[in-house]
Coordinates of C-alpha atoms and ligand atoms in Angstrom, one line a residue:
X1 CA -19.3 16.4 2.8
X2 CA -16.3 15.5 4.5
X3 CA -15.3 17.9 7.7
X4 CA -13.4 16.5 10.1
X5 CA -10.0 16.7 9.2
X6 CA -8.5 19.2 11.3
X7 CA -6.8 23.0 10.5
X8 CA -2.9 22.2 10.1
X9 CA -3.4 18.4 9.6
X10 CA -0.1 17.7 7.5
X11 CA -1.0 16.4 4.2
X12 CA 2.0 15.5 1.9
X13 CA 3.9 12.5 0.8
X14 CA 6.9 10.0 1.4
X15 CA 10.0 9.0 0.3
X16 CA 12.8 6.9 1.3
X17 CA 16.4 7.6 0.2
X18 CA 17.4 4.3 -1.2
X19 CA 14.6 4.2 -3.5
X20 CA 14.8 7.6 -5.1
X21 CA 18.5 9.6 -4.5
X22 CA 20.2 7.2 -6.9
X23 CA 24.0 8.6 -6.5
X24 CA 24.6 5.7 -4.6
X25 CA 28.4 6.6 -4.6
X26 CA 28.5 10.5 -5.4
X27 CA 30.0 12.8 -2.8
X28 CA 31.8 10.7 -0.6
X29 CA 28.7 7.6 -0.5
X30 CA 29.6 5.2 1.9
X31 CA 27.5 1.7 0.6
X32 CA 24.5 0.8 2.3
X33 CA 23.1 -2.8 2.3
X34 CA 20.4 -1.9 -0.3
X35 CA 23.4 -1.4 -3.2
X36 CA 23.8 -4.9 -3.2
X37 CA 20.5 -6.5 -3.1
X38 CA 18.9 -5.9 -7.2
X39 CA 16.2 -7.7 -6.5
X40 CA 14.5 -6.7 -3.1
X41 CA 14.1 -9.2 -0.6
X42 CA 13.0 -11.4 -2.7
X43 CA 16.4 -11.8 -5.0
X44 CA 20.3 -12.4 -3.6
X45 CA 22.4 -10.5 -1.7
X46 CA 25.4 -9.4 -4.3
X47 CA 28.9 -8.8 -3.6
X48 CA 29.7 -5.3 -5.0
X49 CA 26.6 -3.4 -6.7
X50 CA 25.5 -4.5 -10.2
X51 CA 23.9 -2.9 -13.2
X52 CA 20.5 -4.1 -12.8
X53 CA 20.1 -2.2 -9.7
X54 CA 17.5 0.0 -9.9
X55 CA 18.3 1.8 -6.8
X56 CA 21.8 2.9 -7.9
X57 CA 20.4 5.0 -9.8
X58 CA 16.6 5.5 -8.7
X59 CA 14.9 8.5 -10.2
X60 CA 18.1 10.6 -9.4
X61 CA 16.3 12.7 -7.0
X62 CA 19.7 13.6 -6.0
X63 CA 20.2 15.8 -8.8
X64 CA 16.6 16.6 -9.5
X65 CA 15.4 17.5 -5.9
X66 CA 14.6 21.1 -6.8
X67 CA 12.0 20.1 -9.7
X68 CA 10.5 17.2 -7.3
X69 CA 10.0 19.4 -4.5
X70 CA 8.3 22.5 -6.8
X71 CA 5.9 19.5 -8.4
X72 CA 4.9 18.8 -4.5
X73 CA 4.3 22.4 -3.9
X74 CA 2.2 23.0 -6.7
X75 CA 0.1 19.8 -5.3
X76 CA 0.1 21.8 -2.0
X77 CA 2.4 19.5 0.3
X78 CA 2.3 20.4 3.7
X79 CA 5.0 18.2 4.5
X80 CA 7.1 15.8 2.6
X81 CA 8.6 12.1 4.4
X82 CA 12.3 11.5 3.1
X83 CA 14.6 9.5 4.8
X84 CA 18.6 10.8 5.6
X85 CA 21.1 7.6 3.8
X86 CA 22.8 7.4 7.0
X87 CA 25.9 6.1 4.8
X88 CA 25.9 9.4 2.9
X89 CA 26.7 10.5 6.3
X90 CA 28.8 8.0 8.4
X91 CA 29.9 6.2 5.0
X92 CA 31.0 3.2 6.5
X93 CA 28.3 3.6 9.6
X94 CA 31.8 3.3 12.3
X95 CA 33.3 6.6 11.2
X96 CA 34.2 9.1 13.6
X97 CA 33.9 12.3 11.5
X98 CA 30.4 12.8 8.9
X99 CA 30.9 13.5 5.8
X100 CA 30.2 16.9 4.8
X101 CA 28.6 17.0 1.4
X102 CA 26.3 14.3 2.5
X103 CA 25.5 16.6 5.3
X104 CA 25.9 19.4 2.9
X105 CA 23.4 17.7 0.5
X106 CA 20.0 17.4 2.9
X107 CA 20.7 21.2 4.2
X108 CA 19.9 21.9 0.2
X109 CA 17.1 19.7 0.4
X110 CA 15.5 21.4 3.3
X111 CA 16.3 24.7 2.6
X112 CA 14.3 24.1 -0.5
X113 CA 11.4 22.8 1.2
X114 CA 11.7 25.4 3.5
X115 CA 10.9 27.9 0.6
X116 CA 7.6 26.5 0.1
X117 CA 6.9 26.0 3.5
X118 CA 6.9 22.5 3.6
X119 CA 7.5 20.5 6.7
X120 CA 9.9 17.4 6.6
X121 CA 9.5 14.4 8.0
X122 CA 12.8 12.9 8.5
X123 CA 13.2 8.8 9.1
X124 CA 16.7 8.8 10.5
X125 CA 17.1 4.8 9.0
X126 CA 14.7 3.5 6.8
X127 CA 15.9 -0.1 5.3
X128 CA 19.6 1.4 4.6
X129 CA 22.0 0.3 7.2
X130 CA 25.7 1.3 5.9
X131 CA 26.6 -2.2 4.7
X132 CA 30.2 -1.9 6.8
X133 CA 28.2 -2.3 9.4
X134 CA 26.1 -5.6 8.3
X135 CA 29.4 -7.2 7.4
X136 CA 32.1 -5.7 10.1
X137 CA 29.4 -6.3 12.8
X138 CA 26.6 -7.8 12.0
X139 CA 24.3 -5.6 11.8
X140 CA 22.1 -5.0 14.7
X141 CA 22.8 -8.2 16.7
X142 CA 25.9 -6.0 17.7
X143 CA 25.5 -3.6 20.9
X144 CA 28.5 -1.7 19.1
X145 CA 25.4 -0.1 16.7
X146 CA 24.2 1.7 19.1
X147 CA 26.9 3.7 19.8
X148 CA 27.6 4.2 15.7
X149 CA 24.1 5.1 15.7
X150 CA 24.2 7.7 18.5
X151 CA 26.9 9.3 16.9
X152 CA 25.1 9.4 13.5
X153 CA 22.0 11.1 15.2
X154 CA 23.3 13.4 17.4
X155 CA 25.3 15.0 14.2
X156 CA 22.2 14.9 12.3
X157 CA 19.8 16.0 15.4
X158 CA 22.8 19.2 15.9
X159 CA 23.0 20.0 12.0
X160 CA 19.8 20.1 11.4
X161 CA 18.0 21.2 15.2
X162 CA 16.5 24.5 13.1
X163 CA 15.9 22.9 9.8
X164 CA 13.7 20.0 11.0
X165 CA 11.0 19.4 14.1
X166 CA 9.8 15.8 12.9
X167 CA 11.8 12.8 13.1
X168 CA 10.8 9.0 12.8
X169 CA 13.4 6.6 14.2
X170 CA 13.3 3.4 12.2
X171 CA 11.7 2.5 9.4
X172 CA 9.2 -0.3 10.2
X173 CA 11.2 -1.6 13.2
X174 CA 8.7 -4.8 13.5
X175 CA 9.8 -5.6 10.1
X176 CA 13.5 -7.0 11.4
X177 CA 11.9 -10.1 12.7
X178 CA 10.9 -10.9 9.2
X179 CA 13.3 -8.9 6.7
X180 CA 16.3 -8.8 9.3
X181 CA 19.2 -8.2 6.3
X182 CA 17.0 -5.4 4.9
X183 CA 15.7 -4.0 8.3
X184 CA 18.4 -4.6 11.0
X185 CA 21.8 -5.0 8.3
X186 CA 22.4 -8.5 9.9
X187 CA 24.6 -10.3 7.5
X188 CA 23.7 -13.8 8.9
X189 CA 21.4 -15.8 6.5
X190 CA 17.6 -15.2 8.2
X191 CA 17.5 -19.4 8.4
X192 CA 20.7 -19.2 10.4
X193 CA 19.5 -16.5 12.9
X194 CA 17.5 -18.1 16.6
X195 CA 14.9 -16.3 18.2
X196 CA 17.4 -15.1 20.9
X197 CA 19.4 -13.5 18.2
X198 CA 16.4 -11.6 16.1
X199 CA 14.7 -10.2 20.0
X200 CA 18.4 -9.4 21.4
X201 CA 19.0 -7.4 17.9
X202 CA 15.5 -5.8 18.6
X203 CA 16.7 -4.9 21.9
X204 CA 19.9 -3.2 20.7
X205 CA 17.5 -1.0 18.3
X206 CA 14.5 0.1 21.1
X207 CA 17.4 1.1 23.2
X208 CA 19.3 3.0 19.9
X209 CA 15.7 4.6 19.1
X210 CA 14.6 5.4 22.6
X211 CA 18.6 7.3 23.1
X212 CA 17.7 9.2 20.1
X213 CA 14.3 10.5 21.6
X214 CA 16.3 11.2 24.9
X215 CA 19.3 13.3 23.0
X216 CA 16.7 14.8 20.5
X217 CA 14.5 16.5 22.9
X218 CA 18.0 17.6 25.0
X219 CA 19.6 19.1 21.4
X220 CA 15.9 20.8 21.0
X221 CA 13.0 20.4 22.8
X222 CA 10.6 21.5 20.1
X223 CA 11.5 18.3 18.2
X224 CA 8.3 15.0 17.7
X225 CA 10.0 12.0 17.6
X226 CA 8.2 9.1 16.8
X227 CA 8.5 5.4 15.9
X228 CA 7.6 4.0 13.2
X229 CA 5.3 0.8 12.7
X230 CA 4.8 -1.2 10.0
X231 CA 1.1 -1.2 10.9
X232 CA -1.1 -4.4 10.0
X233 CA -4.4 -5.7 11.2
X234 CA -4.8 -9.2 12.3
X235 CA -8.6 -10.6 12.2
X236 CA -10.0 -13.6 12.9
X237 CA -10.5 -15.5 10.0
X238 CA -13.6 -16.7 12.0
X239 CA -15.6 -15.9 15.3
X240 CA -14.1 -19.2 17.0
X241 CA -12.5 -18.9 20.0
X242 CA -8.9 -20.0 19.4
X243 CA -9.0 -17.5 16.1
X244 CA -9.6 -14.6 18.0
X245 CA -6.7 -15.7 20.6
X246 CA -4.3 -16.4 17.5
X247 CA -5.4 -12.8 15.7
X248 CA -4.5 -11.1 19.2
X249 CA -0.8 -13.3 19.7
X250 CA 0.0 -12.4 15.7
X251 CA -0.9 -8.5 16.8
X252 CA 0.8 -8.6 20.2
X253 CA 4.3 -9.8 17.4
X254 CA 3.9 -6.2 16.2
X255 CA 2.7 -4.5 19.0
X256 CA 5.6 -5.6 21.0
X257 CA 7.5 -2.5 19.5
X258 CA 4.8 0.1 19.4
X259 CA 4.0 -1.2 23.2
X260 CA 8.0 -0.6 24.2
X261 CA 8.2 3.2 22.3
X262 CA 4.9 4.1 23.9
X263 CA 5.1 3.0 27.4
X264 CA 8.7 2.8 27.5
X265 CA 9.2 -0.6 29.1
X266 CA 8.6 -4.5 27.8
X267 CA 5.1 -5.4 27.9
X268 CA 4.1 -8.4 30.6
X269 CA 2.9 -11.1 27.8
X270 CA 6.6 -10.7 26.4
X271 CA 7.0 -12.6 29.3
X272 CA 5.5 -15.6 28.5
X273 CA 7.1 -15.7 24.8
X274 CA 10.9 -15.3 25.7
X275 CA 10.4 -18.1 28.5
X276 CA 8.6 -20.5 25.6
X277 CA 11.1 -19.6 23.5
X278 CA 13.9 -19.9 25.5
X279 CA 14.5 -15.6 25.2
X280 CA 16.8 -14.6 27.4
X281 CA 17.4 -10.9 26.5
X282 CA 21.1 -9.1 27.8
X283 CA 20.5 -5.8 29.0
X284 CA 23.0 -3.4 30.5
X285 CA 22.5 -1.1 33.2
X286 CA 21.0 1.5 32.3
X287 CA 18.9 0.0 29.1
X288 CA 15.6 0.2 31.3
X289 CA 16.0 3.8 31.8
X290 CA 16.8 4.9 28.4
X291 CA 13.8 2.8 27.6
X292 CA 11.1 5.6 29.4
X293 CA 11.7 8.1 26.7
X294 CA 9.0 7.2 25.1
X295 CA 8.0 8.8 21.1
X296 CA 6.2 12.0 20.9
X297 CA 3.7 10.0 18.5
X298 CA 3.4 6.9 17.0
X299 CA 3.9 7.0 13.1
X300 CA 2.8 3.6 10.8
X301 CA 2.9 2.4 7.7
X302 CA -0.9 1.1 6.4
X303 CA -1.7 -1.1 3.0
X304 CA -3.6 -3.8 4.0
X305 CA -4.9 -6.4 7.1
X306 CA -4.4 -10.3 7.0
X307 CA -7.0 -13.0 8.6
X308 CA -5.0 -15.2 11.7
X309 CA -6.3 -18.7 12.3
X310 CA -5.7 -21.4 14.7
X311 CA -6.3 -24.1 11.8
X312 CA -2.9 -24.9 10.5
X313 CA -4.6 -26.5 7.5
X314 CA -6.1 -23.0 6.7
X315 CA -2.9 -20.9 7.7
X316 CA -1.9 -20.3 4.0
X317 CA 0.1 -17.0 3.8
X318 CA -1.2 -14.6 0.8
X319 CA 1.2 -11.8 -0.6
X320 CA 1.9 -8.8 1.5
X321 CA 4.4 -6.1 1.7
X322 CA 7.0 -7.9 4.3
X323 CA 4.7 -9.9 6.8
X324 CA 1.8 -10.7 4.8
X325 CA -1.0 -13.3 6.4
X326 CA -4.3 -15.3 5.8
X327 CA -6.1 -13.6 2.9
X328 CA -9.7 -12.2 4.2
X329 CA -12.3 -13.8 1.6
X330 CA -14.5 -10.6 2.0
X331 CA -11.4 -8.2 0.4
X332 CA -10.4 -7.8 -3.1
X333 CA -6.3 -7.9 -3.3
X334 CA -4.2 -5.0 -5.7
X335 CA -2.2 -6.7 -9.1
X336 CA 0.6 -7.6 -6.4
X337 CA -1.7 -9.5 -4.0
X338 CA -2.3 -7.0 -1.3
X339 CA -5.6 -6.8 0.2
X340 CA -7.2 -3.7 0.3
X341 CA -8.4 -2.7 2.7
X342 CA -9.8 0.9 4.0
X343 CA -11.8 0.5 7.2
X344 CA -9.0 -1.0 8.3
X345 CA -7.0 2.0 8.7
X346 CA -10.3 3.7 10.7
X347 CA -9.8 0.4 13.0
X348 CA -6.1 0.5 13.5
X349 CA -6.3 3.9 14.0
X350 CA -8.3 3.6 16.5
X351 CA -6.7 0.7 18.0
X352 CA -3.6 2.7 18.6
X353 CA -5.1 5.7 20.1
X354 CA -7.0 3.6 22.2
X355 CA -4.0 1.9 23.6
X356 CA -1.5 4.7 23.7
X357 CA -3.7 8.0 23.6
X358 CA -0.7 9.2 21.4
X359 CA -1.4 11.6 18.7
X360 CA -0.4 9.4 15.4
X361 CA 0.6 10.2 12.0
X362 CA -0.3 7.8 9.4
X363 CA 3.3 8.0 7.2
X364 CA 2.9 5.5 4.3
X365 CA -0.3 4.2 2.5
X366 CA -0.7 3.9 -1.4
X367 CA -1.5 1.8 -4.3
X368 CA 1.4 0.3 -6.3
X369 CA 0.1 -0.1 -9.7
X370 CA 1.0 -0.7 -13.7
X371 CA 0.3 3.0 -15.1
X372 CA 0.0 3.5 -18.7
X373 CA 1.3 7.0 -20.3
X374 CA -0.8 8.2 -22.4
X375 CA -1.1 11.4 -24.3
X376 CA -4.2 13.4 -23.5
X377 CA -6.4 15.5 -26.0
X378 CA -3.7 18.8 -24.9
X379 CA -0.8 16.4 -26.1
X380 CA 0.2 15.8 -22.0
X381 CA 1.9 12.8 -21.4
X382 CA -0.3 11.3 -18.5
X383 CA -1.9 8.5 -16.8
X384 CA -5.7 7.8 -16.0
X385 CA -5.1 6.5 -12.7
X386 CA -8.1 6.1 -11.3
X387 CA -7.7 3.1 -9.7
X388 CA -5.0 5.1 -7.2
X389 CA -7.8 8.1 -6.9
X390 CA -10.1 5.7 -5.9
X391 CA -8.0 3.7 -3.2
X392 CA -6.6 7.0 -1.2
X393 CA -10.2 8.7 -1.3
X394 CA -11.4 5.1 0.3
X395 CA -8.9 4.9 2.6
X396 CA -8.8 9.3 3.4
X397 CA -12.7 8.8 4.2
X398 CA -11.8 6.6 7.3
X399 CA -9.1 8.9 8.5
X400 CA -11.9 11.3 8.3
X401 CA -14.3 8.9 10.7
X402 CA -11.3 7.7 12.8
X403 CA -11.1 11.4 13.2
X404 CA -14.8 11.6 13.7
X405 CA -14.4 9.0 16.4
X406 CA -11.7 11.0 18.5
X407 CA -8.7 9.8 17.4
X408 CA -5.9 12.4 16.9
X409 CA -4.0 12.0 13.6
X410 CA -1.1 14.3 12.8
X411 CA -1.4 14.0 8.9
X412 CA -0.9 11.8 6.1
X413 CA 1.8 11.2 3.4
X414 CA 1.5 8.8 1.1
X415 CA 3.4 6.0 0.1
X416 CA 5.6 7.0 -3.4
X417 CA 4.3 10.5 -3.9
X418 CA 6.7 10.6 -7.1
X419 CA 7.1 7.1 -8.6
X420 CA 10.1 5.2 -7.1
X421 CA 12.1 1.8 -7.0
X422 CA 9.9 -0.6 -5.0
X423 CA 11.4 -1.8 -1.7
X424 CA 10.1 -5.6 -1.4
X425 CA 10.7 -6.1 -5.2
X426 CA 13.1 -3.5 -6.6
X427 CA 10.8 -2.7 -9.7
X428 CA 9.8 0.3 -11.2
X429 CA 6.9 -1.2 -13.1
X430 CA 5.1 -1.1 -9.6
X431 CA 4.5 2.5 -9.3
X432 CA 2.5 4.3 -6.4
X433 CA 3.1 8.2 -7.3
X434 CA 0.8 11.5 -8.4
X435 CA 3.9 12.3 -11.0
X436 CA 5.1 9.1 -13.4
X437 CA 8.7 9.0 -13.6
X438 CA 10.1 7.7 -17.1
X439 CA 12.1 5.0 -16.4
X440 CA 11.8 1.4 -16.8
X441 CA 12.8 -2.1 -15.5
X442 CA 15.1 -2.7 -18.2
X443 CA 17.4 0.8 -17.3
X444 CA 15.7 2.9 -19.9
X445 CA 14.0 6.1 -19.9
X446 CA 14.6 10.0 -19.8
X447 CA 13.7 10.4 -16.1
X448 CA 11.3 12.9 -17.2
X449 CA 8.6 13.5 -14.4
X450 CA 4.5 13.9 -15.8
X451 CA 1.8 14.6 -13.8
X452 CA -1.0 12.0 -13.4
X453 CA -4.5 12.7 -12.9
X454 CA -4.2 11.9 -9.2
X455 CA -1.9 15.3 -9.0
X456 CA -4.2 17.1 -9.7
X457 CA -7.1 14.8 -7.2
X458 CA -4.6 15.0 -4.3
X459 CA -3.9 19.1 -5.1
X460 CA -8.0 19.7 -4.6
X461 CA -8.3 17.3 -1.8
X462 CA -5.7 19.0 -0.5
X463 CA -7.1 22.9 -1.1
X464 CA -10.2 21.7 0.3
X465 CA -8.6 20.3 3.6
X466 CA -10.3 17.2 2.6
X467 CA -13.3 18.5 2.0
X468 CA -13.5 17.3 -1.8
X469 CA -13.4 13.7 -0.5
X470 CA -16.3 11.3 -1.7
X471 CA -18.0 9.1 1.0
Ligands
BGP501 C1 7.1 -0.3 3.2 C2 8.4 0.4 3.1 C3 8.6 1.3 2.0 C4 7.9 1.0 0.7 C5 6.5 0.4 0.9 C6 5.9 -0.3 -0.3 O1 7.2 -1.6 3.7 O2 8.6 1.1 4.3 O3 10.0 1.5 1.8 O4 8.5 0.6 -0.4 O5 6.5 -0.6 1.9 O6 6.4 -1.5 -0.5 P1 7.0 -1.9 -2.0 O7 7.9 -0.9 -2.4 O8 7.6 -3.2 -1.8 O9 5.8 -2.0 -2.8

């Protein structure tokens, strides 16, 4: 039997408001970047939103937040991830004043959440950049954001100082250097953009994110503010020498950013890279001092690991959420390509908390998966997902033994807790949630929720603090 998860380890699951609000222009909406792209990353960038965007309308949590949030409590949510759309807020991102129902809008939400004493979790940017600000200024690669972004938190960090305690900064912040439109709001084509430009853009968000811990913990000092990782194990693909030297560079890409939130400076192999690289990166005065206020924890995103190799005739990138890698021939991949893999997160986990001896909060894993309604014996509409069950009880057993092992983990939400538009691809039909939500690729459905059979899995594992778990 499974006992190691702690008393008041937060158990509950996330969101992101792009990919379930919908309302993308209700209430004084400001456009953010993600109204124009229909077809995820992988599609093209549009000039005004168009109908086969799944996102303007998502699965209208925006109007159908008090259902969602009674279906988590029922499932026993401790705390529930959702991210604030900064342009419901600052609609065009350079604004002086917020707009009020926006504001007026996530005060309902938590309120609600506060009635069934669930905790949010609140990413203050995740992937939805006001999209004034990717066209008046570039996203990112402009120093100007981080004042537009002060702004924005500090009304947010002011509204909301009693309402919320956890905050995550950005979204995946590593992602930029590989998704830097969806990630960073830079308008430039990615081909177009140098080295220089990508690390200077990163610079101008680990300053923005590190300010925000700074005036967080001045507005309240009760507030954990972490970062947030998109968190991916490199192996070796094999034991040779120059493999295990690539795996560590390939990790060090993504570490970079963990390194800088933890221990509040540049780490010393950065070095090396910008001078190879010809990196020169502008700081201000001041910049290295903002930098030491390092996150409370470290929060990451976890779905699979990738194989580096030194062989370039071998380096043949499989499918992954944004960075993908070498696929590992000892792992089986999900229907989209991504390799699972659960001991992974006991080894990342690890990794982290052996680096930073940061308590960390694991804020995203999950299956995306074709589900099937069906109608059970009762006459429930429901799905037999017991493929999902399967993949979180893997991966929840090595929490449990990372756990075992010392590390401190905060809690876990998963990925999609109530099914949702897909970031990378802008689909429905690639669902991750415990409740199916009817509506489809082509625009139709009644938005009706249903519960799956993982609802009612992730409600006992839950009651049982984990306990109901199978090694
Ligand atoms: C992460 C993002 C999420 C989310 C998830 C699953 O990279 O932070 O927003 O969507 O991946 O990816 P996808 O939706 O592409 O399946």
């Amino acid at each position: 039997m499974i006992k190691s998860f702690p008393k008041g380890f937060l158990w509950g699951g996330a969101t992101a408001a792009n990919q379930c609000e919908g309302a993308y222009n209700e209430d004084g909406k400001g456009l953010s970047i993600q109204d124009i792209m229909p077809k995820g990353i992988k599609g093209p960038i549009t000039d005004k939103p168009t109908e086969d965007n799944m996102k303007l309308i998502g699965i209208d949590f925006y109007h159908r937040y008090k259902e969602d949030i009674k279906l988590f409590a029922e499932m026993g949510f401790k705390v529930f991830r959702l991210s604030i759309a900064w342009s419901r807020i600052f609609p065009n991102g350079d604004d002086k004043e917020p707009n009020e129902k926006g504001l007026q809008f996530y005060d309902n939400v938590f309120d609600e959440l506060a009635k069934y004493g669930i905790e949010p979790l609140v990413t203050i940017s995740h992937y939805e950049t006001p999209l004034a600000l990717a066209k008046n200024y570039n996203g990112w690669t402009n120093r100007k954001l981080i004042g537009f972004f002060e702004n924005y938190v500090r009304t947010i960090f002011t509204r909301y100082k009693d309402k919320v305690k956890y905050w995550l900064t950005f979204n995946e912040i590593n992602s930029a250097l590989h998704a830097p439109y969806m990630s960073a709001g830079i308008w430039t084509p990615k081909e177009q953009l140098s080295k220089q430009d990508l690390y200077q853009a990163m610079h101008h968000e680990l300053v923005a994110s590190a300010l925000a811990v700074k005036i967080g913990h001045e507005i309240n000092p009760e507030f954990k503010i972490g970062c947030m990782i998109l968190g991916i194990p490199n192996y070796p693909l094999t034991p040779k020498p120059s493999d295990v030297l690539k795996a560590m560079e390939q990790d060090r890409e993504n570490l970079f950013f963990a390194d800088i939130h933890a221990r509040g400076e540049y780490p010393k192999y950065m070095n090396r890279y910008f001078k190879e690289n010809n990196i020169e990166i502008k700081m201000e005065p001041g910049d290295k001092e903002i930098l030491k206020h390092t996150v409370d924890f470290i929060s990451f995103s976890y779905y699979l690991s990738v194989c580096a190799t030194s062989d370039p005739e071998k380096n043949i990138k499989g499918e992954g959420n944004l960075l993908g890698g070498v696929p590992n021939p000892y792992l089986k991949a999900s229907e989209w390509g991504w390799q699972i893999d659960p001991e992974g997160l006991r080894y990342i986990l690890n990794f982290f908390y052996d680096r930073y001896q940061k308590p960390l909060f694991i804020v995203e894993n999950g299956l995306g998966a074709v589900d099937e309604l069906i109608t059970d014996e009762n006459g429930n509409k429901t799905v037999n997902d017991d493929y999902r069950i399967k993949y979180l009880n893997d991966h929840l057993v090595q929490v449990a033994e990372a756990i075992e092992d010392g590390v401190e983990v905060l809690g876990y939400t998963t990925w999609g807790c109530i099914d949702l538009v897909s970031a990378s691809t802008a689909e429905l039909k690639k669902r991750y949630g415990f409740i199916y939500v009817d509506r489809h690729d082509d625009g139709s459905g009644t938005l009706e929720r249903y519960k799956k059979k993982s609802f009612y899995w992730y409600k006992e594992v839950i009651a049982t603090n984990g306990a109901s778990l199978k090694k």
